[in-house]
Structure formats: C-alpha cells, structure tokens
Amino acid sequence: MTPLLSVRDLERRYGPRIGCTGVSFDLWPGEVLGIVGESGSGKSTLLSCLAGQQRPDAGTVTYDGRDVLAMAESDRRRLARTEWAHVHQHARDGLRMGVSAGANVGERLMATGHRHYGDIRAAALDWLGRVEIAGDRIDDRPSSFSGGMQQRLQIARNLVTGPRLVFMDEPTGGLDVSVQARLLDLLRGLVRDMGLSVIIVTHDLAVVRLLADRLMVMTGGRVVEQGLTDQVLDDPQHAYTQLLVSSVLQV
Ligand SMILES: Nc1ncnc2c1ncn2[C@@H]1O[C@H](COP(=O)(O)OP(=O)(O)OP(=O)(O)O)[C@@H](O)[C@H]1O
C-alpha cells in the first residue's frame, strides 16, 4: 500500500514570520489525521497549502503519486472538484447562499459531469436525508437554515461526489455543544461508511479523540509530536502536548 498523500519538509512564510515549517507526514487511504494546536500554531496555513489555496515556499506534496505543486492549475482544480473535498469552518465559505439546498448539492454533481436533472435531484434528496435534513427543505436557501443545518448541508455538498480526500477546517467550530455532538456523530458515520481519508484541523481535542486515527500536534508552525490519537492524548511526550492535554482536562 502506498500513502494517498505524502508531505515532505513543507514550509510557508509570511515575510519574516513562520506560517509552518519542516512539516512531513504520510496519510494512508482511509485514515483520519487530526492536526491540533492553539491559535496561531500554523494549522490553517498548513491546510491551505495542502488544499492548494496557498503556495508553500518549500517542500513537496504528493497525492496518489502525483506532484501537486508541479501540477497545472487546471489539473489541481479538477482534483479539488472530484477527488478532494473541503469542509470549511464557516458553512457560508463552502456553500452558495443564494441558491437552494438542492442546487448546492446538485451543483457539485454537475461539475463532475452529471447531466440528468431527475438523477441529480434524487441524489440531492438522498444526501439531504443522509445529513438529516428533511426532504421538504430541498428548495429552501441555506440562509434559512440553522448553523448546524448549514454545516450538514456543506458536508452533503462536499461528499455527494464520493471524494477520496477530505480537508476539514474546524468543522464543528462556532456551534452549540449539543449541535457539535450530533455533527461529530454524523461525520464519524460518514467517514467510516465511505472509507474517506481525512485531514481535520481543530483546536478541540474532543473532536480528534472521536474522529482521528492519528494526531499531529503543532506549535509555532512546527510539528512537535505525532502518533496514534489515544497514545498522544493519554501519554503525551512533548511538554507542549502535555500542556494542551492538561489544560483541557482542567476545564
Ligand atoms: N495572511 C497572513 N499574513 C501574515 N501572517 C499570517 C497570515 N496568516 C497566518 N499568519 C501567521 O502565521 C502563523 C500561523 O497562523 P495560522 O492561521 O496558520 O494558525 P492557526 O493554528 O490556524 O490559528 P487559528 O486556529 O487561529 O486559525 C501565525 O503566526 C500567523 O500570525
């Protein structure tokens, strides 16, 4: 088996400031990798470099044997539409607020070549059900949805095309605790059922405890510890991880 994604010595600087540096890891098919760290630790910078939204200053990113950084922009965009998906923290960044829920889901299918209106609508309806949105909301705009519903719609829009690799940026951030718990449950089921490979960025250790097989801990733009999630959280080796874990336990 070869890794789905291989990252080596990735670096991104903002002038003299380090966004992230020296980041190396492999992501295996069907694996969920959590990236944790406090605000400013470099999580978002790393994710946006991986997802192709920012160009790193150094390092390599290999996806399924292909050099992502050397790819033509059009090829990278095609990947982003088909094999990759990106769930943003704020649903409005990942949805089109001016079109219906059904169109939000259907649009991704059309972008991958589906043309039959009846099939697209049926798939959208099926996916609304899978993310626990009532079918009679299919023609409503996401702006009339609650925050939790918008996030579930964003997930449906992203997963309807059956991607292989999903980038998730604080997918439960900004939601009520009970809404978070339901969303996490839903995500966990979908990730398992679809065998997705996921990179999930969060500052919330409870999220990675539930979802991630493996964990990378970042501070100051660097990875200071990585390993199996339970191992890292139950027996943290690096002083920063120990602080992160103990500060959560005290809350
Ligand atoms: N556009 C930018 N211009 C300049 N510096 C930036 C920019 N974006 C991030 N940085 C800097 O890079 C470092 C890493 O920031 P980043 O946003 O990646 O961290 P983060 O862990 O994702 O934080 P948060 O959880 O608050 O989003 C920080 O020092 C930050 O100030």
PDB file of C-alpha atoms and ligand atoms in Angstrom:
ATOM      1  CA  MET A   1       0.000   0.000   0.000  1.00  0.00           C
ATOM      2  CA  THR A   2       1.275   3.494  -0.829  1.00  0.00           C
ATOM      3  CA  PRO A   3       0.255   6.675   1.010  1.00  0.00           C
ATOM      4  CA  LEU A   4      -2.557   8.696  -0.528  1.00  0.00           C
ATOM      5  CA  LEU A   5      -0.817  11.919   0.437  1.00  0.00           C
ATOM      6  CA  SER A   6       2.869  12.419   1.227  1.00  0.00           C
ATOM      7  CA  VAL A   7       4.110  15.714   2.573  1.00  0.00           C
ATOM      8  CA  ARG A   8       7.809  16.483   2.989  1.00  0.00           C
ATOM      9  CA  ASP A   9       9.501  19.485   4.598  1.00  0.00           C
ATOM     10  CA  LEU A  10       6.657  21.841   3.832  1.00  0.00           C
ATOM     11  CA  GLU A  11       7.287  25.487   4.641  1.00  0.00           C
ATOM     12  CA  ARG A  12       5.250  28.636   4.261  1.00  0.00           C
ATOM     13  CA  ARG A  13       6.481  32.013   5.496  1.00  0.00           C
ATOM     14  CA  TYR A  14       4.728  35.351   5.697  1.00  0.00           C
ATOM     15  CA  GLY A  15       7.679  37.717   5.328  1.00  0.00           C
ATOM     16  CA  PRO A  16       9.864  37.012   8.346  1.00  0.00           C
ATOM     17  CA  ARG A  17       7.045  35.182  10.164  1.00  0.00           C
ATOM     18  CA  ILE A  18       6.769  31.400  10.022  1.00  0.00           C
ATOM     19  CA  GLY A  19       3.370  30.060   8.965  1.00  0.00           C
ATOM     20  CA  CYS A  20       4.539  26.462   9.091  1.00  0.00           C
ATOM     21  CA  THR A  21       7.915  24.819   8.588  1.00  0.00           C
ATOM     22  CA  GLY A  22       9.503  21.372   8.359  1.00  0.00           C
ATOM     23  CA  VAL A  23       6.153  19.584   8.150  1.00  0.00           C
ATOM     24  CA  SER A  24       6.393  15.973   6.948  1.00  0.00           C
ATOM     25  CA  PHE A  25       3.826  13.185   7.142  1.00  0.00           C
ATOM     26  CA  ASP A  26       2.073  10.440   5.186  1.00  0.00           C
ATOM     27  CA  LEU A  27      -1.688   9.979   5.037  1.00  0.00           C
ATOM     28  CA  TRP A  28      -2.848   6.463   4.244  1.00  0.00           C
ATOM     29  CA  PRO A  29      -6.055   5.520   2.417  1.00  0.00           C
ATOM     30  CA  GLY A  30      -8.999   5.512   4.816  1.00  0.00           C
ATOM     31  CA  GLU A  31      -7.051   7.262   7.567  1.00  0.00           C
ATOM     32  CA  VAL A  32      -8.194  10.286   9.563  1.00  0.00           C
ATOM     33  CA  LEU A  33      -5.347  12.586  10.586  1.00  0.00           C
ATOM     34  CA  GLY A  34      -6.049  15.278  13.176  1.00  0.00           C
ATOM     35  CA  ILE A  35      -3.922  18.422  13.335  1.00  0.00           C
ATOM     36  CA  VAL A  36      -4.194  20.190  16.674  1.00  0.00           C
ATOM     37  CA  GLY A  37      -2.615  23.243  18.217  1.00  0.00           C
ATOM     38  CA  GLU A  38      -3.580  26.570  19.698  1.00  0.00           C
ATOM     39  CA  SER A  39      -4.472  29.631  17.670  1.00  0.00           C
ATOM     40  CA  GLY A  40      -1.503  30.760  15.549  1.00  0.00           C
ATOM     41  CA  SER A  41       0.237  27.378  15.618  1.00  0.00           C
ATOM     42  CA  GLY A  42       0.082  27.067  11.824  1.00  0.00           C
ATOM     43  CA  LYS A  43      -2.804  24.632  11.344  1.00  0.00           C
ATOM     44  CA  SER A  44      -4.751  26.727   8.833  1.00  0.00           C
ATOM     45  CA  THR A  45      -1.602  27.670   6.928  1.00  0.00           C
ATOM     46  CA  LEU A  46      -0.699  24.005   6.573  1.00  0.00           C
ATOM     47  CA  LEU A  47      -4.208  23.005   5.495  1.00  0.00           C
ATOM     48  CA  SER A  48      -4.452  25.744   2.897  1.00  0.00           C
ATOM     49  CA  CYS A  49      -1.029  24.761   1.479  1.00  0.00           C
ATOM     50  CA  LEU A  50      -2.187  21.147   1.228  1.00  0.00           C
ATOM     51  CA  ALA A  51      -5.528  22.068  -0.331  1.00  0.00           C
ATOM     52  CA  GLY A  52      -3.748  24.257  -2.885  1.00  0.00           C
ATOM     53  CA  GLN A  53      -5.109  27.591  -1.694  1.00  0.00           C
ATOM     54  CA  GLN A  54      -1.669  28.871  -0.781  1.00  0.00           C
ATOM     55  CA  ARG A  55       1.643  28.038  -2.391  1.00  0.00           C
ATOM     56  CA  PRO A  56       4.270  26.792   0.047  1.00  0.00           C
ATOM     57  CA  ASP A  57       7.765  28.300  -0.162  1.00  0.00           C
ATOM     58  CA  ALA A  58       9.452  24.908   0.145  1.00  0.00           C
ATOM     59  CA  GLY A  59       8.693  21.207   0.347  1.00  0.00           C
ATOM     60  CA  THR A  60       6.738  18.655  -1.647  1.00  0.00           C
ATOM     61  CA  VAL A  61       3.146  17.406  -1.639  1.00  0.00           C
ATOM     62  CA  THR A  62       2.490  14.124  -3.457  1.00  0.00           C
ATOM     63  CA  TYR A  63      -1.103  12.967  -3.948  1.00  0.00           C
ATOM     64  CA  ASP A  64      -1.650   9.467  -5.301  1.00  0.00           C
ATOM     65  CA  GLY A  65       1.807   9.545  -6.883  1.00  0.00           C
ATOM     66  CA  ARG A  66       1.326  12.999  -8.433  1.00  0.00           C
ATOM     67  CA  ASP A  67       3.364  16.094  -7.542  1.00  0.00           C
ATOM     68  CA  VAL A  68       0.615  18.524  -6.527  1.00  0.00           C
ATOM     69  CA  LEU A  69       2.831  21.615  -6.554  1.00  0.00           C
ATOM     70  CA  ALA A  70       4.067  20.948 -10.091  1.00  0.00           C
ATOM     71  CA  MET A  71       0.552  20.346 -11.417  1.00  0.00           C
ATOM     72  CA  ALA A  72      -1.113  22.739 -13.852  1.00  0.00           C
ATOM     73  CA  GLU A  73      -3.687  24.905 -12.056  1.00  0.00           C
ATOM     74  CA  SER A  74      -6.451  23.375 -14.192  1.00  0.00           C
ATOM     75  CA  ASP A  75      -5.477  19.837 -13.078  1.00  0.00           C
ATOM     76  CA  ARG A  76      -5.399  20.903  -9.446  1.00  0.00           C
ATOM     77  CA  ARG A  77      -8.828  22.485  -9.794  1.00  0.00           C
ATOM     78  CA  ARG A  78     -10.155  19.291 -11.340  1.00  0.00           C
ATOM     79  CA  LEU A  79      -8.825  17.337  -8.364  1.00  0.00           C
ATOM     80  CA  ALA A  80     -10.462  19.812  -5.987  1.00  0.00           C
ATOM     81  CA  ARG A  81     -13.794  19.257  -7.764  1.00  0.00           C
ATOM     82  CA  THR A  82     -13.614  15.490  -7.963  1.00  0.00           C
ATOM     83  CA  GLU A  83     -11.295  13.546  -5.657  1.00  0.00           C
ATOM     84  CA  TRP A  84     -10.885  16.209  -2.972  1.00  0.00           C
ATOM     85  CA  ALA A  85     -13.387  17.986  -0.789  1.00  0.00           C
ATOM     86  CA  HIS A  86     -13.012  20.884   1.620  1.00  0.00           C
ATOM     87  CA  VAL A  87     -15.325  21.417   4.585  1.00  0.00           C
ATOM     88  CA  HIS A  88     -14.842  24.949   5.882  1.00  0.00           C
ATOM     89  CA  GLN A  89     -15.373  26.149   9.434  1.00  0.00           C
ATOM     90  CA  HIS A  90     -17.941  28.693   8.301  1.00  0.00           C
ATOM     91  CA  ALA A  91     -20.575  26.984   6.195  1.00  0.00           C
ATOM     92  CA  ARG A  92     -21.072  30.155   4.168  1.00  0.00           C
ATOM     93  CA  ASP A  93     -17.485  29.783   2.842  1.00  0.00           C
ATOM     94  CA  GLY A  94     -18.360  26.361   1.460  1.00  0.00           C
ATOM     95  CA  LEU A  95     -21.953  26.945   0.338  1.00  0.00           C
ATOM     96  CA  ARG A  96     -23.646  29.160  -2.213  1.00  0.00           C
ATOM     97  CA  MET A  97     -26.081  31.041  -0.037  1.00  0.00           C
ATOM     98  CA  GLY A  98     -28.108  32.414  -2.966  1.00  0.00           C
ATOM     99  CA  VAL A  99     -29.248  29.052  -4.359  1.00  0.00           C
ATOM    100  CA  SER A 100     -31.401  26.280  -2.880  1.00  0.00           C
ATOM    101  CA  ALA A 101     -30.132  23.432  -0.706  1.00  0.00           C
ATOM    102  CA  GLY A 102     -30.804  21.001  -3.552  1.00  0.00           C
ATOM    103  CA  ALA A 103     -28.841  23.129  -6.002  1.00  0.00           C
ATOM    104  CA  ASN A 104     -25.952  23.354  -3.542  1.00  0.00           C
ATOM    105  CA  VAL A 105     -25.651  19.581  -3.555  1.00  0.00           C
ATOM    106  CA  GLY A 106     -26.573  19.088  -7.231  1.00  0.00           C
ATOM    107  CA  GLU A 107     -24.071  21.664  -8.435  1.00  0.00           C
ATOM    108  CA  ARG A 108     -21.121  19.519  -7.340  1.00  0.00           C
ATOM    109  CA  LEU A 109     -22.542  16.606  -9.302  1.00  0.00           C
ATOM    110  CA  MET A 110     -22.981  18.763 -12.397  1.00  0.00           C
ATOM    111  CA  ALA A 111     -19.374  19.912 -12.028  1.00  0.00           C
ATOM    112  CA  THR A 112     -18.325  16.279 -12.285  1.00  0.00           C
ATOM    113  CA  GLY A 113     -20.267  15.711 -15.499  1.00  0.00           C
ATOM    114  CA  HIS A 114     -23.710  14.579 -14.312  1.00  0.00           C
ATOM    115  CA  ARG A 115     -26.415  15.986 -16.574  1.00  0.00           C
ATOM    116  CA  HIS A 116     -29.702  14.198 -15.885  1.00  0.00           C
ATOM    117  CA  TYR A 117     -31.899  16.562 -13.827  1.00  0.00           C
ATOM    118  CA  GLY A 118     -34.008  13.793 -12.287  1.00  0.00           C
ATOM    119  CA  ASP A 119     -30.960  11.814 -11.164  1.00  0.00           C
ATOM    120  CA  ILE A 120     -29.264  14.906  -9.756  1.00  0.00           C
ATOM    121  CA  ARG A 121     -32.356  15.887  -7.771  1.00  0.00           C
ATOM    122  CA  ALA A 122     -32.751  12.323  -6.493  1.00  0.00           C
ATOM    123  CA  ALA A 123     -29.117  12.246  -5.385  1.00  0.00           C
ATOM    124  CA  ALA A 124     -29.502  15.628  -3.672  1.00  0.00           C
ATOM    125  CA  LEU A 125     -32.596  14.384  -1.853  1.00  0.00           C
ATOM    126  CA  ASP A 126     -30.797  11.229  -0.791  1.00  0.00           C
ATOM    127  CA  TRP A 127     -27.873  13.262   0.546  1.00  0.00           C
ATOM    128  CA  LEU A 128     -30.117  15.687   2.427  1.00  0.00           C
ATOM    129  CA  GLY A 129     -31.545  12.609   4.172  1.00  0.00           C
ATOM    130  CA  ARG A 130     -28.089  11.280   4.947  1.00  0.00           C
ATOM    131  CA  VAL A 131     -27.177  14.517   6.694  1.00  0.00           C
ATOM    132  CA  GLU A 132     -30.534  14.595   8.480  1.00  0.00           C
ATOM    133  CA  ILE A 133     -32.122  17.498   6.601  1.00  0.00           C
ATOM    134  CA  ALA A 134     -35.819  16.981   5.841  1.00  0.00           C
ATOM    135  CA  GLY A 135     -36.510  16.470   2.139  1.00  0.00           C
ATOM    136  CA  ASP A 136     -39.132  19.223   2.102  1.00  0.00           C
ATOM    137  CA  ARG A 137     -36.327  21.779   2.660  1.00  0.00           C
ATOM    138  CA  ILE A 138     -34.723  20.937  -0.707  1.00  0.00           C
ATOM    139  CA  ASP A 139     -35.909  24.136  -2.382  1.00  0.00           C
ATOM    140  CA  ASP A 140     -35.079  26.400   0.575  1.00  0.00           C
ATOM    141  CA  ARG A 141     -31.972  28.541   0.594  1.00  0.00           C
ATOM    142  CA  PRO A 142     -29.292  27.756   3.176  1.00  0.00           C
ATOM    143  CA  SER A 143     -29.708  31.250   4.624  1.00  0.00           C
ATOM    144  CA  SER A 144     -32.995  29.989   6.146  1.00  0.00           C
ATOM    145  CA  PHE A 145     -31.155  27.080   7.859  1.00  0.00           C
ATOM    146  CA  SER A 146     -29.717  26.947  11.380  1.00  0.00           C
ATOM    147  CA  GLY A 147     -25.926  26.910  11.789  1.00  0.00           C
ATOM    148  CA  GLY A 148     -25.897  23.152  12.362  1.00  0.00           C
ATOM    149  CA  MET A 149     -28.086  22.520   9.301  1.00  0.00           C
ATOM    150  CA  GLN A 150     -25.876  24.728   7.138  1.00  0.00           C
ATOM    151  CA  GLN A 151     -22.850  22.757   8.244  1.00  0.00           C
ATOM    152  CA  ARG A 152     -24.598  19.455   7.462  1.00  0.00           C
ATOM    153  CA  LEU A 153     -25.571  20.817   4.035  1.00  0.00           C
ATOM    154  CA  GLN A 154     -21.956  21.797   3.408  1.00  0.00           C
ATOM    155  CA  ILE A 155     -20.951  18.228   4.251  1.00  0.00           C
ATOM    156  CA  ALA A 156     -23.547  16.831   1.818  1.00  0.00           C
ATOM    157  CA  ARG A 157     -22.329  19.179  -0.926  1.00  0.00           C
ATOM    158  CA  ASN A 158     -18.770  18.004  -0.358  1.00  0.00           C
ATOM    159  CA  LEU A 159     -19.391  14.289  -0.086  1.00  0.00           C
ATOM    160  CA  VAL A 160     -22.010  13.782  -2.814  1.00  0.00           C
ATOM    161  CA  THR A 161     -19.303  13.207  -5.435  1.00  0.00           C
ATOM    162  CA  GLY A 162     -17.614  10.499  -3.355  1.00  0.00           C
ATOM    163  CA  PRO A 163     -14.240  12.192  -2.807  1.00  0.00           C
ATOM    164  CA  ARG A 164     -11.173  10.273  -1.645  1.00  0.00           C
ATOM    165  CA  LEU A 165      -9.551  13.014   0.429  1.00  0.00           C
ATOM    166  CA  VAL A 166     -11.420  15.498   2.592  1.00  0.00           C
ATOM    167  CA  PHE A 167      -9.877  18.579   4.211  1.00  0.00           C
ATOM    168  CA  MET A 168     -11.835  19.747   7.236  1.00  0.00           C
ATOM    169  CA  ASP A 169     -11.141  23.042   8.973  1.00  0.00           C
ATOM    170  CA  GLU A 170     -12.738  23.221  12.447  1.00  0.00           C
ATOM    171  CA  PRO A 171     -15.944  21.611  11.131  1.00  0.00           C
ATOM    172  CA  THR A 172     -17.712  21.937  14.479  1.00  0.00           C
ATOM    173  CA  GLY A 173     -16.341  25.366  15.416  1.00  0.00           C
ATOM    174  CA  GLY A 174     -18.841  28.007  16.480  1.00  0.00           C
ATOM    175  CA  LEU A 175     -21.707  25.547  17.037  1.00  0.00           C
ATOM    176  CA  ASP A 176     -23.561  24.775  20.285  1.00  0.00           C
ATOM    177  CA  VAL A 177     -22.175  21.824  22.209  1.00  0.00           C
ATOM    178  CA  SER A 178     -25.238  19.621  21.568  1.00  0.00           C
ATOM    179  CA  VAL A 179     -25.186  20.511  17.873  1.00  0.00           C
ATOM    180  CA  GLN A 180     -21.453  19.715  17.777  1.00  0.00           C
ATOM    181  CA  ALA A 181     -22.011  16.285  19.296  1.00  0.00           C
ATOM    182  CA  ARG A 182     -24.649  15.395  16.703  1.00  0.00           C
ATOM    183  CA  LEU A 183     -22.500  16.662  13.850  1.00  0.00           C
ATOM    184  CA  LEU A 184     -19.481  14.710  15.081  1.00  0.00           C
ATOM    185  CA  ASP A 185     -21.549  11.549  15.266  1.00  0.00           C
ATOM    186  CA  LEU A 186     -22.762  12.105  11.732  1.00  0.00           C
ATOM    187  CA  LEU A 187     -19.261  12.818  10.427  1.00  0.00           C
ATOM    188  CA  ARG A 188     -17.854   9.758  12.127  1.00  0.00           C
ATOM    189  CA  GLY A 189     -20.501   7.551  10.468  1.00  0.00           C
ATOM    190  CA  LEU A 190     -19.934   9.041   7.014  1.00  0.00           C
ATOM    191  CA  VAL A 191     -16.140   8.813   7.249  1.00  0.00           C
ATOM    192  CA  ARG A 192     -16.390   5.166   8.267  1.00  0.00           C
ATOM    193  CA  ASP A 193     -19.057   4.193   5.716  1.00  0.00           C
ATOM    194  CA  MET A 194     -17.331   5.932   2.806  1.00  0.00           C
ATOM    195  CA  GLY A 195     -13.793   4.926   3.841  1.00  0.00           C
ATOM    196  CA  LEU A 196     -12.667   8.548   3.498  1.00  0.00           C
ATOM    197  CA  SER A 197      -9.154   9.816   4.050  1.00  0.00           C
ATOM    198  CA  VAL A 198      -9.450  12.987   6.097  1.00  0.00           C
ATOM    199  CA  ILE A 199      -7.194  15.754   7.358  1.00  0.00           C
ATOM    200  CA  ILE A 200      -9.003  17.591  10.104  1.00  0.00           C
ATOM    201  CA  VAL A 201      -7.707  20.766  11.695  1.00  0.00           C
ATOM    202  CA  THR A 202      -9.054  21.734  15.092  1.00  0.00           C
ATOM    203  CA  HIS A 203      -8.110  23.192  18.439  1.00  0.00           C
ATOM    204  CA  ASP A 204     -10.683  20.886  20.072  1.00  0.00           C
ATOM    205  CA  LEU A 205      -9.131  17.691  21.418  1.00  0.00           C
ATOM    206  CA  ALA A 206     -12.574  16.107  21.902  1.00  0.00           C
ATOM    207  CA  VAL A 207     -13.104  16.319  18.139  1.00  0.00           C
ATOM    208  CA  VAL A 208      -9.882  14.482  17.329  1.00  0.00           C
ATOM    209  CA  ARG A 209     -10.434  11.972  20.116  1.00  0.00           C
ATOM    210  CA  LEU A 210     -13.675  10.996  18.372  1.00  0.00           C
ATOM    211  CA  LEU A 211     -12.625  11.225  14.745  1.00  0.00           C
ATOM    212  CA  ALA A 212      -8.886  10.948  14.257  1.00  0.00           C
ATOM    213  CA  ASP A 213      -6.835   7.753  13.995  1.00  0.00           C
ATOM    214  CA  ARG A 214      -3.618   9.717  14.181  1.00  0.00           C
ATOM    215  CA  LEU A 215      -2.682  13.096  15.546  1.00  0.00           C
ATOM    216  CA  MET A 216      -0.142  15.788  14.745  1.00  0.00           C
ATOM    217  CA  VAL A 217       0.473  18.467  17.364  1.00  0.00           C
ATOM    218  CA  MET A 218       1.684  21.864  16.133  1.00  0.00           C
ATOM    219  CA  THR A 219       3.086  24.887  17.871  1.00  0.00           C
ATOM    220  CA  GLY A 220       4.950  27.847  16.403  1.00  0.00           C
ATOM    221  CA  GLY A 221       4.432  26.461  12.893  1.00  0.00           C
ATOM    222  CA  ARG A 222       6.241  23.201  13.701  1.00  0.00           C
ATOM    223  CA  VAL A 223       5.018  19.669  14.361  1.00  0.00           C
ATOM    224  CA  VAL A 224       6.238  18.778  17.849  1.00  0.00           C
ATOM    225  CA  GLU A 225       4.594  15.396  18.255  1.00  0.00           C
ATOM    226  CA  GLN A 226       2.726  12.855  16.161  1.00  0.00           C
ATOM    227  CA  GLY A 227       1.333   9.403  16.787  1.00  0.00           C
ATOM    228  CA  LEU A 228      -1.824   7.392  17.311  1.00  0.00           C
ATOM    229  CA  THR A 229      -4.515   9.625  18.796  1.00  0.00           C
ATOM    230  CA  ASP A 230      -5.053   7.699  22.021  1.00  0.00           C
ATOM    231  CA  GLN A 231      -1.323   7.320  22.529  1.00  0.00           C
ATOM    232  CA  VAL A 232      -0.640  11.044  22.108  1.00  0.00           C
ATOM    233  CA  LEU A 233      -3.562  12.162  24.258  1.00  0.00           C
ATOM    234  CA  ASP A 234      -3.115   9.567  27.022  1.00  0.00           C
ATOM    235  CA  ASP A 235       0.657   9.684  27.179  1.00  0.00           C
ATOM    236  CA  PRO A 236       1.868  12.975  25.682  1.00  0.00           C
ATOM    237  CA  GLN A 237       5.660  13.145  25.344  1.00  0.00           C
ATOM    238  CA  HIS A 238       6.281  16.758  24.382  1.00  0.00           C
ATOM    239  CA  ALA A 239       5.868  19.487  27.033  1.00  0.00           C
ATOM    240  CA  TYR A 240       3.545  21.473  24.746  1.00  0.00           C
ATOM    241  CA  THR A 241       1.245  18.476  24.200  1.00  0.00           C
ATOM    242  CA  GLN A 242       1.238  17.838  27.949  1.00  0.00           C
ATOM    243  CA  LEU A 243       0.147  21.430  28.493  1.00  0.00           C
ATOM    244  CA  LEU A 244      -2.525  21.183  25.788  1.00  0.00           C
ATOM    245  CA  VAL A 245      -3.930  17.961  27.261  1.00  0.00           C
ATOM    246  CA  SER A 246      -3.810  19.124  30.886  1.00  0.00           C
ATOM    247  CA  SER A 247      -5.391  22.498  30.112  1.00  0.00           C
ATOM    248  CA  VAL A 248      -8.341  20.689  28.527  1.00  0.00           C
ATOM    249  CA  LEU A 249      -8.715  18.342  31.478  1.00  0.00           C
ATOM    250  CA  GLN A 250      -8.907  21.264  33.889  1.00  0.00           C
ATOM    251  CA  VAL A 251     -11.830  22.883  32.079  1.00  0.00           C
TER     252      VAL A 251
HETATM  253  N1  LIG B   1      -2.069  36.099   5.787  1.00  0.00           N
HETATM  254  C1  LIG B   1      -1.129  36.143   6.742  1.00  0.00           C
HETATM  255  N2  LIG B   1      -0.221  37.136   6.779  1.00  0.00           N
HETATM  256  C2  LIG B   1       0.738  37.168   7.730  1.00  0.00           C
HETATM  257  N3  LIG B   1       0.879  36.259   8.702  1.00  0.00           N
HETATM  258  C3  LIG B   1      -0.002  35.252   8.721  1.00  0.00           C
HETATM  259  C4  LIG B   1      -1.061  35.132   7.743  1.00  0.00           C
HETATM  260  N4  LIG B   1      -1.788  34.019   8.037  1.00  0.00           N
HETATM  261  C5  LIG B   1      -1.211  33.455   9.132  1.00  0.00           C
HETATM  262  N5  LIG B   1      -0.140  34.186   9.530  1.00  0.00           N
HETATM  263  C6  LIG B   1       0.746  33.875  10.658  1.00  0.00           C
HETATM  264  O1  LIG B   1       1.177  32.509  10.536  1.00  0.00           O
HETATM  265  C7  LIG B   1       1.159  31.866  11.804  1.00  0.00           C
HETATM  266  C8  LIG B   1       0.254  30.646  11.745  1.00  0.00           C
HETATM  267  O2  LIG B   1      -1.097  31.081  11.585  1.00  0.00           O
HETATM  268  P1  LIG B   1      -2.324  30.092  11.257  1.00  0.00           P
HETATM  269  O3  LIG B   1      -3.512  30.930  10.953  1.00  0.00           O
HETATM  270  O4  LIG B   1      -1.886  29.118  10.254  1.00  0.00           O
HETATM  271  O5  LIG B   1      -2.512  29.364  12.664  1.00  0.00           O
HETATM  272  P2  LIG B   1      -3.749  28.516  13.189  1.00  0.00           P
HETATM  273  O6  LIG B   1      -3.153  27.480  14.073  1.00  0.00           O
HETATM  274  O7  LIG B   1      -4.549  28.037  12.056  1.00  0.00           O
HETATM  275  O8  LIG B   1      -4.573  29.556  14.038  1.00  0.00           O
HETATM  276  P3  LIG B   1      -6.191  29.711  14.154  1.00  0.00           P
HETATM  277  O9  LIG B   1      -6.657  28.465  14.851  1.00  0.00           O
HETATM  278  O10 LIG B   1      -6.356  30.945  14.973  1.00  0.00           O
HETATM  279  O11 LIG B   1      -6.698  29.840  12.755  1.00  0.00           O
HETATM  280  C9  LIG B   1       0.735  32.917  12.820  1.00  0.00           C
HETATM  281  O12 LIG B   1       1.901  33.491  13.383  1.00  0.00           O
HETATM  282  C10 LIG B   1       0.008  33.928  11.990  1.00  0.00           C
HETATM  283  O13 LIG B   1       0.113  35.224  12.562  1.00  0.00           O
END
